[in-house]
Amino acid sequence: GENVEQHPSTLSVQEGDSAVIKCTYSDSASNYFPWYKQELGKGPQLIIDIRSNVGEKKDQRIAVTLNKTAKHFSLHITETQPEDSAVYFCAANNYGQNFVFGPGTRLSVLP
Amino acid sequence: GAVVSQHPSRVICKSGTSVKIECRSLDFQATTMFWYRQFPKQSLMLMATSNEGSKATYEQGVEKDKFLINHASLTLSTLTVTSAHPEDSSFYICSAPRANTNEQFFGPGTRLTVL
């Protein structure tokens, strides 16, 4: 089955700096890779996703890149703000299959 | 994006009692819903897949007689924690995929505390 690893587990950056979180997956059949942001006591919120036929996707300060050959994908947040502080989860799945989540990255943006 | 709601948002119960958690897709129909459990500072662990009109599919190690799942309509799935014990205290989250897509939308979660 699919296995998703995520690094780093914690990340602290100064406000205004960039943050990068990386995930690797094992199942080459996976074709959908979402990123979720979870604030304390709340459910995960989809912030960006990418499909296997695309190498990069950007939405304002957030971007995701996918390397299918190496089976890894990354979340990039630029110009970080204190409200970006949260736990971020990556996931991978193939259509019709369950999501497999990474262990999460706790991002702290220091003012 | 699509909206998934959960009720209640938090519940405290005594050991040995049963607790029901509702998950609703508010603006789309979901033939499948997923139930996750999340312990503090950990990732989401899939417990079961709820299928409208048929039995739920449970992940290995999840007791189906303890975590009863009912998916009675295309917009509602319920999870009942029976004979709850303190070790069942956790954050329970449901999700629903939009039909014919990979996208999943998560509910806000239910914090269960068993005394």
PDB file of C-alpha atoms in Angstrom, chain B residues 64-111:
ATOM      1  CA  LYS B  64     -16.671  -2.634  14.179  1.00  0.00           C
ATOM      2  CA  ASP B  65     -18.876  -3.539  17.139  1.00  0.00           C
ATOM      3  CA  LYS B  66     -17.465  -0.656  19.130  1.00  0.00           C
ATOM      4  CA  PHE B  67     -17.537   1.979  16.406  1.00  0.00           C
ATOM      5  CA  LEU B  68     -20.917   1.632  14.733  1.00  0.00           C
ATOM      6  CA  ILE B  69     -21.306   3.431  11.437  1.00  0.00           C
ATOM      7  CA  ASN B  70     -24.565   4.165   9.685  1.00  0.00           C
ATOM      8  CA  HIS B  71     -24.797   5.906   6.306  1.00  0.00           C
ATOM      9  CA  ALA B  72     -28.556   6.220   5.984  1.00  0.00           C
ATOM     10  CA  SER B  73     -28.699   8.900   3.302  1.00  0.00           C
ATOM     11  CA  LEU B  74     -26.525  10.551   0.679  1.00  0.00           C
ATOM     12  CA  THR B  75     -25.798  13.460   3.003  1.00  0.00           C
ATOM     13  CA  LEU B  76     -25.532  11.883   6.455  1.00  0.00           C
ATOM     14  CA  SER B  77     -23.219   9.397   8.117  1.00  0.00           C
ATOM     15  CA  THR B  78     -23.134   8.704  11.851  1.00  0.00           C
ATOM     16  CA  LEU B  79     -20.440   7.217  14.048  1.00  0.00           C
ATOM     17  CA  THR B  80     -21.529   5.780  17.392  1.00  0.00           C
ATOM     18  CA  VAL B  81     -18.854   5.035  19.951  1.00  0.00           C
ATOM     19  CA  THR B  82     -20.394   2.329  22.124  1.00  0.00           C
ATOM     20  CA  SER B  83     -19.427   1.630  25.726  1.00  0.00           C
ATOM     21  CA  ALA B  84     -16.902   4.426  25.601  1.00  0.00           C
ATOM     22  CA  HIS B  85     -13.744   4.242  27.685  1.00  0.00           C
ATOM     23  CA  PRO B  86     -11.128   6.902  28.475  1.00  0.00           C
ATOM     24  CA  GLU B  87      -8.816   5.498  25.787  1.00  0.00           C
ATOM     25  CA  ASP B  88     -11.481   6.379  23.204  1.00  0.00           C
ATOM     26  CA  SER B  89     -10.953  10.053  23.992  1.00  0.00           C
ATOM     27  CA  SER B  90      -9.764  11.599  20.757  1.00  0.00           C
ATOM     28  CA  PHE B  91     -10.552  14.006  17.931  1.00  0.00           C
ATOM     29  CA  TYR B  92     -12.879  12.359  15.411  1.00  0.00           C
ATOM     30  CA  ILE B  93     -13.043  13.821  11.913  1.00  0.00           C
ATOM     31  CA  CYS B  94     -15.178  12.852   8.950  1.00  0.00           C
ATOM     32  CA  SER B  95     -14.603  13.634   5.314  1.00  0.00           C
ATOM     33  CA  ALA B  96     -16.595  13.313   2.138  1.00  0.00           C
ATOM     34  CA  PRO B  97     -15.272  13.133  -1.398  1.00  0.00           C
ATOM     35  CA  ARG B  98     -17.066  14.980  -4.139  1.00  0.00           C
ATOM     36  CA  ALA B  99     -18.390  12.519  -6.716  1.00  0.00           C
ATOM     37  CA  ASN B 100     -16.088  11.662  -9.598  1.00  0.00           C
ATOM     38  CA  THR B 101     -13.134  13.546  -8.147  1.00  0.00           C
ATOM     39  CA  ASN B 102     -10.250  12.818  -5.799  1.00  0.00           C
ATOM     40  CA  GLU B 103     -11.035  15.859  -3.661  1.00  0.00           C
ATOM     41  CA  GLN B 104     -12.052  15.262  -0.051  1.00  0.00           C
ATOM     42  CA  PHE B 105     -13.644  17.825   2.194  1.00  0.00           C
ATOM     43  CA  PHE B 106     -13.239  17.510   5.930  1.00  0.00           C
ATOM     44  CA  GLY B 107     -15.619  18.299   8.728  1.00  0.00           C
ATOM     45  CA  PRO B 108     -14.539  20.511  11.637  1.00  0.00           C
ATOM     46  CA  GLY B 109     -14.044  17.518  13.922  1.00  0.00           C
ATOM     47  CA  THR B 110     -15.580  16.323  17.197  1.00  0.00           C
ATOM     48  CA  ARG B 111     -13.571  16.325  20.402  1.00  0.00           C
TER      49      ARG B 111
END
